Amino acid sequence: MTNNTTKPDSLQPAAEMAVDLFANWFDPIETEVRARSRQFIEELLRGELDAALARPRYGRSQMAGNEERAGAAGHRHGSRTRSLTGTFGPIEIAVPRARLTTSEGGTTEWKSQALRAYQRRTLAADALIASTYLAGTNTRRVRRALAALFGGTVGKDTVSRTWRKVKSDWDAWNTRSLAEDPIVRLILDGTVVRVRLDRKATSISLLVVLGVRADGQKVLLAIKSMGGESAEAWRTVLDDLITRGLRRPEFLIVDGAPGLDKAIASVWDGVPVQRCTVHKHRNLFAHAPERLHDEITADYNDMIYATTPEEIETRRKAFIRKWRLKHRAVADSLEEAGERLFTFTRLPPSQWRSLRTTNAIERLHEEFKRRIKTQTVLPSADTAAMLFWALLASGQINMRKVDGWQTLSTKPINQPIDLAA
């Protein structure tokens, strides 16, 4: 006996159904907007040409007695078809043409200010492509993500070309003058990224400098790709800032790298320097077995986050005495930082939260690496630095004012805490 079994329609392969998933998602608003885009753009260009010639099509030029024409002398001569891709999708438009009479008696081709020569995409479309790339995806995924919006006209090469347009702004930013920028504080730190160099994945350092203006607003001042965080590398960054007019800062926050300390001493000796308390906390862990980490953290936080300079001084002495007996390497590591670990106590407590650490830059590093994790290895060292800058320049990452900015005008007192234990 034979059993004939049939499957109901609901059990059809999911792959076959998925192909038409968006087939019936008809949007009359979107369709109408795209249909009218061509008409609107052509009207815009015709109106621009009418204004240049001071007369509509088939109209006479405006005359005021024997005075010269209000518009430029010239004549129309047809139109040409051009493809244009915008956030409305790809369309074909008719661009009017005209010849304008020059002062020498010759003629020149009229050029639209709204639609640049050889422009194939609107600025909004380019910004959308670049923003999608900055959101943490690669060129191929950008192409796929925007395929429906741009009707498949945006390929991998288009994404790359659009990204290269950002370089002109990047070059201008790197050479801008800092003479008029009221920078009162600097935060300096570096991070390591992987880039392709001579067809091999190589680790480089991105050295980042944030400035704090007199009104408390944080601003990116420099981002440079270097081979490491040596004194020479950091000196290159600082010398460039000084060359572009950066004023002598009133306060510095650093990660504690010896190369950076040497570079600072050579250009801004005497400026108060705060050693990042978070970096030192991690450094203490490196000098102790894991089972002691919780106890170290409790004692360290009790000291660093005390509410007055006197309490911090008392708890520091207690920390040193305890850990000299329990695990001397931890006490020696804390003493190595010296008074630079507590420079923040020389300013009002309202500022302590923003003074204690380089967290402002650390957050940027984390956000940057979150966005590039799909790429694993960046195309080049220049691309890495430019991408970091573009995340802020494009508004993908925003920076707020520092805590306690209302008291930024207060100068550090010359009373460091007593280090004797």
XYZ file of C-alpha atoms in Angstrom:
421
model
C 0.000 0.000 0.000
C 1.400 3.384 -1.007
C 1.072 6.565 1.004
C 0.916 9.777 -1.019
C 1.867 12.724 1.180
C 1.584 16.312 0.072
C 2.911 19.397 1.839
C 0.641 22.393 2.393
C 1.569 25.720 0.849
C 2.565 27.067 4.260
C 5.512 24.638 4.337
C 7.147 26.004 1.187
C 10.868 26.668 1.561
C 11.527 29.886 3.461
C 14.151 30.914 0.898
C 11.531 31.047 -1.882
C 9.253 33.229 0.219
C 12.062 35.518 1.350
C 12.859 36.575 -2.217
C 9.582 38.528 -2.432
C 9.633 39.777 1.146
C 9.578 43.467 0.157
C 7.794 43.052 -3.188
C 4.449 44.378 -1.951
C 5.844 47.199 0.192
C 4.523 49.887 -2.137
C 4.944 53.382 -0.727
C 2.894 55.961 -2.705
C 4.597 58.887 -0.917
C 8.093 57.691 -1.788
C 7.074 56.869 -5.351
C 5.513 60.290 -5.906
C 8.528 62.119 -4.445
C 10.901 60.281 -6.754
C 8.658 60.873 -9.764
C 8.621 64.620 -9.117
C 12.357 64.883 -8.375
C 13.294 65.176 -12.042
C 10.730 67.914 -12.667
C 11.844 69.885 -9.621
C 15.570 69.717 -10.450
C 15.005 70.734 -14.074
C 12.855 73.670 -12.932
C 15.613 74.683 -10.517
C 18.271 74.667 -13.249
C 16.051 76.541 -15.735
C 15.311 79.163 -13.103
C 19.033 79.553 -12.407
C 19.747 80.094 -16.110
C 16.816 82.554 -16.436
C 18.325 84.577 -13.581
C 21.776 84.547 -15.233
C 20.393 85.809 -18.560
C 17.770 88.042 -16.902
C 15.055 86.696 -19.184
C 12.886 83.584 -19.447
C 13.091 81.215 -22.353
C 11.822 82.895 -25.575
C 11.708 86.207 -23.671
C 13.463 89.483 -24.410
C 16.255 90.787 -22.214
C 15.417 93.393 -19.578
C 16.368 96.905 -20.677
C 16.352 100.155 -18.755
C 16.424 102.870 -21.398
C 19.916 102.873 -22.852
C 21.396 101.122 -19.818
C 23.086 97.762 -20.069
C 21.212 94.540 -19.507
C 20.485 93.569 -15.937
C 21.760 90.053 -16.682
C 24.681 88.601 -18.603
C 24.656 88.716 -22.406
C 24.296 85.334 -24.048
C 21.976 82.804 -25.602
C 20.598 79.349 -24.909
C 21.486 76.414 -27.096
C 19.587 73.298 -26.172
C 20.219 70.905 -23.311
C 22.113 67.758 -22.443
C 21.062 64.686 -20.487
C 22.834 63.853 -17.280
C 22.323 61.057 -14.746
C 22.104 62.154 -11.120
C 21.839 60.061 -7.972
C 20.457 61.543 -4.799
C 18.615 60.383 -1.706
C 15.626 60.219 -4.057
C 17.375 57.539 -6.160
C 18.912 57.633 -9.660
C 17.233 59.824 -12.311
C 17.958 61.263 -15.772
C 17.647 65.049 -16.045
C 17.856 67.546 -18.913
C 20.415 70.236 -18.084
C 19.936 73.479 -20.062
C 22.915 74.885 -21.953
C 23.855 78.476 -22.783
C 26.759 80.550 -24.078
C 27.627 83.745 -22.194
C 29.455 86.670 -23.760
C 32.740 87.524 -22.034
C 34.212 91.003 -21.525
C 36.788 90.233 -24.242
C 34.031 89.671 -26.782
C 34.229 85.886 -26.818
C 31.828 83.361 -25.355
C 31.997 80.819 -22.565
C 29.786 77.925 -21.496
C 27.313 78.709 -18.718
C 27.937 76.660 -15.574
C 25.277 75.913 -13.005
C 26.123 76.680 -9.382
C 23.508 74.229 -8.109
C 24.806 71.305 -10.175
C 28.576 71.236 -10.456
C 30.391 70.124 -13.590
C 30.670 66.325 -13.809
C 28.592 65.936 -10.643
C 26.851 62.567 -10.610
C 25.633 62.501 -7.018
C 24.132 65.109 -4.723
C 26.120 66.206 -1.684
C 23.447 64.641 0.533
C 23.968 61.295 -1.229
C 27.736 61.511 -0.742
C 27.233 62.391 2.916
C 24.918 59.413 3.343
C 27.453 57.043 1.758
C 30.293 58.388 3.912
C 28.166 58.290 7.079
C 27.190 54.674 6.455
C 30.855 53.815 6.047
C 31.703 55.678 9.253
C 28.992 53.779 11.121
C 31.306 50.770 11.118
C 30.875 48.819 7.903
C 33.079 48.152 4.891
C 32.683 49.315 1.292
C 30.937 46.182 0.036
C 28.406 46.232 2.864
C 27.702 49.915 2.255
C 26.901 49.047 -1.356
C 24.481 46.327 -0.310
C 22.886 48.438 2.440
C 22.172 51.341 0.060
C 21.289 49.250 -2.989
C 17.538 49.770 -2.624
C 17.832 53.511 -2.006
C 20.189 54.204 -4.918
C 18.800 51.583 -7.288
C 22.090 49.665 -7.424
C 24.024 52.623 -8.869
C 26.413 52.826 -5.910
C 29.219 50.307 -6.193
C 32.311 49.566 -4.149
C 34.393 52.021 -6.193
C 31.813 54.769 -5.689
C 32.035 54.341 -1.925
C 35.839 54.519 -2.115
C 35.763 57.644 -4.301
C 33.271 59.329 -2.003
C 35.489 58.571 0.963
C 38.506 60.032 -0.819
C 36.626 63.333 -1.195
C 36.782 63.657 2.572
C 40.575 63.864 2.321
C 40.566 67.472 1.128
C 38.754 68.525 4.312
C 41.109 66.344 6.340
C 44.182 68.040 4.825
C 42.730 71.485 5.559
C 41.965 70.490 9.156
C 45.549 69.303 9.676
C 46.986 72.662 8.645
C 44.467 75.022 10.265
C 45.712 77.763 12.583
C 45.224 77.299 16.330
C 46.371 80.789 17.285
C 42.845 82.062 18.009
C 41.589 78.915 19.743
C 41.357 79.598 23.537
C 42.747 76.205 24.625
C 43.489 76.024 28.361
C 43.909 72.271 28.899
C 45.209 69.301 26.922
C 44.423 65.580 27.209
C 46.936 63.310 25.459
C 46.790 59.559 24.849
C 47.505 56.974 22.165
C 45.956 53.767 20.891
C 47.113 50.912 18.682
C 45.348 49.880 15.454
C 46.113 47.389 12.709
C 46.729 48.713 9.199
C 47.994 47.315 5.926
C 51.599 48.300 5.227
C 53.483 46.796 2.272
C 50.639 44.253 1.957
C 51.160 43.076 5.532
C 49.050 43.712 8.629
C 51.057 46.023 10.901
C 50.342 47.639 14.259
C 50.716 51.427 14.463
C 49.947 54.012 17.126
C 47.409 56.788 16.734
C 48.495 59.698 18.934
C 45.501 61.823 19.927
C 45.400 65.295 21.479
C 42.162 66.748 22.830
C 41.918 70.366 23.864
C 39.586 71.980 26.369
C 38.550 75.532 25.543
C 38.012 78.249 28.111
C 34.253 77.576 27.977
C 34.798 73.883 28.816
C 34.092 72.487 25.334
C 36.333 69.590 24.300
C 37.752 69.719 20.775
C 40.013 67.405 18.792
C 43.322 69.158 18.047
C 45.495 66.460 16.501
C 45.428 62.814 15.448
C 48.593 61.393 13.893
C 49.647 57.881 12.925
C 53.127 57.053 14.236
C 55.234 53.950 14.686
C 54.907 54.058 18.462
C 54.637 56.333 21.503
C 58.288 57.276 21.790
C 59.484 60.717 22.912
C 60.362 61.539 19.303
C 56.897 60.559 18.057
C 55.116 62.681 20.644
C 57.542 65.566 20.106
C 56.552 65.561 16.419
C 52.896 65.957 17.393
C 53.544 68.700 19.954
C 55.893 70.645 17.672
C 53.234 70.659 14.958
C 50.655 72.079 17.384
C 53.049 74.804 18.503
C 53.949 75.652 14.890
C 50.259 76.184 14.151
C 49.961 78.675 16.997
C 48.722 76.620 19.980
C 49.128 78.586 23.194
C 50.979 77.219 26.193
C 48.353 75.140 28.064
C 47.577 75.660 31.746
C 47.075 71.956 32.577
C 47.937 68.593 30.998
C 46.386 65.146 31.482
C 48.510 62.194 30.266
C 48.471 58.404 30.309
C 51.888 58.095 31.959
C 53.862 56.854 28.947
C 57.551 57.772 29.508
C 57.947 58.987 25.917
C 55.129 61.502 26.355
C 56.568 62.755 29.663
C 59.926 63.460 27.987
C 58.296 65.255 25.060
C 56.246 67.465 27.390
C 59.295 68.337 29.495
C 61.123 69.521 26.380
C 58.396 71.958 25.244
C 56.214 72.833 28.261
C 58.363 72.357 31.317
C 56.603 73.640 34.434
C 53.023 73.085 33.261
C 51.043 71.055 35.870
C 50.630 67.441 34.692
C 48.013 64.956 35.883
C 48.822 61.253 35.530
C 45.737 59.219 34.552
C 44.466 57.374 37.640
C 42.822 54.640 35.544
C 46.094 53.783 33.783
C 47.877 53.618 37.135
C 45.136 51.353 38.511
C 45.765 48.899 35.657
C 49.483 49.198 36.269
C 49.038 48.150 39.908
C 47.288 44.982 38.730
C 50.351 44.087 36.650
C 52.436 43.997 39.855
C 50.181 41.670 41.857
C 48.560 38.227 41.538
C 44.907 38.166 40.483
C 43.629 37.159 43.920
C 44.753 40.544 45.282
C 43.098 42.641 42.565
C 39.802 43.202 44.373
C 41.572 44.311 47.536
C 43.870 46.645 45.585
C 40.857 48.156 43.819
C 39.029 48.795 47.096
C 42.035 50.519 48.696
C 42.924 52.450 45.549
C 39.406 53.770 44.936
C 39.072 54.680 48.606
C 42.154 56.868 48.161
C 41.543 58.357 44.690
C 37.865 59.165 45.222
C 38.198 60.737 48.665
C 36.439 64.092 48.845
C 39.206 66.360 50.178
C 42.974 66.692 49.595
C 43.561 65.934 53.277
C 41.623 62.656 53.083
C 43.474 61.665 49.919
C 46.815 62.367 51.613
C 45.888 60.303 54.684
C 44.601 57.344 52.660
C 47.621 57.387 50.347
C 49.938 57.034 53.344
C 47.797 54.173 54.643
C 47.891 52.490 51.205
C 51.699 52.696 51.045
C 52.179 51.367 54.593
C 49.809 48.453 54.064
C 51.107 47.295 50.692
C 54.759 47.671 51.588
C 54.147 44.861 54.033
C 51.635 42.838 52.028
C 53.085 43.091 48.497
C 55.844 45.668 48.118
C 55.713 45.798 44.281
C 52.253 47.397 44.505
C 53.457 50.114 46.885
C 56.531 50.778 44.732
C 54.340 51.109 41.632
C 52.126 53.702 43.329
C 55.127 55.675 44.583
C 56.570 55.690 41.059
C 53.742 57.983 39.897
C 54.694 60.543 42.561
C 52.682 63.714 43.040
C 51.547 63.710 39.382
C 48.891 61.169 40.333
C 47.281 63.762 42.606
C 47.749 67.023 40.673
C 43.951 67.234 40.351
C 43.748 68.109 44.086
C 45.265 71.517 43.287
C 42.075 72.586 41.511
C 38.439 72.915 42.747
C 36.687 69.596 43.550
C 34.033 70.359 40.909
C 36.702 69.660 38.270
C 38.169 66.497 39.782
C 36.055 64.088 37.781
C 37.316 65.450 34.438
C 40.890 65.929 35.706
C 41.659 62.504 37.134
C 41.722 60.491 33.891
C 42.188 60.498 30.125
C 38.731 58.917 29.827
C 37.629 61.586 27.326
C 40.071 60.090 24.815
C 39.533 56.499 25.955
C 35.854 56.789 25.034
C 36.826 57.986 21.572
C 39.213 55.043 21.201
C 36.458 52.594 22.156
C 33.936 54.159 19.778
C 36.496 54.215 16.972
C 37.434 50.551 17.406
C 33.793 49.518 17.659
C 33.202 51.011 14.225
C 36.265 49.457 12.556
C 35.972 45.967 14.035
C 34.267 44.665 10.875
C 37.299 45.692 8.827
C 39.950 44.043 11.041
C 42.803 45.706 9.130
C 42.496 49.250 7.792
C 43.821 50.023 4.278
C 46.623 52.366 5.431
C 47.974 54.421 8.325
C 46.627 57.628 6.763
C 43.164 56.078 6.465
C 43.180 55.166 10.163
C 43.898 58.729 11.293
C 41.464 60.241 8.803
C 38.692 57.845 9.829
C 39.175 58.739 13.494
C 38.894 62.455 12.656
C 35.893 61.969 10.357
C 33.855 60.298 13.104
C 33.957 63.581 15.027
C 33.853 65.942 12.039
C 30.736 64.244 10.667
C 28.912 64.300 13.994
C 28.974 60.503 14.392
C 30.621 61.147 17.767
C 29.878 64.247 19.838
C 31.843 65.646 22.771
C 30.285 67.590 25.616
C 31.801 70.130 27.969
C 34.052 68.920 30.784
C 32.671 68.599 34.292
C 33.295 71.703 36.379
C 33.822 73.945 33.357
C 32.338 76.888 35.287
C 35.556 77.083 37.366
C 38.087 76.595 34.562
C 39.441 80.090 35.112
C 40.756 78.999 38.552
C 44.526 78.560 38.517
C 46.146 75.490 40.174
C 47.391 76.188 43.703
C 51.039 75.448 44.397
C 50.416 73.042 47.281
C 50.969 69.397 46.263
C 50.007 66.751 48.791
C 52.591 65.375 51.230
C 54.011 62.135 49.795
C 55.800 61.006 52.938
C 54.395 57.695 54.204
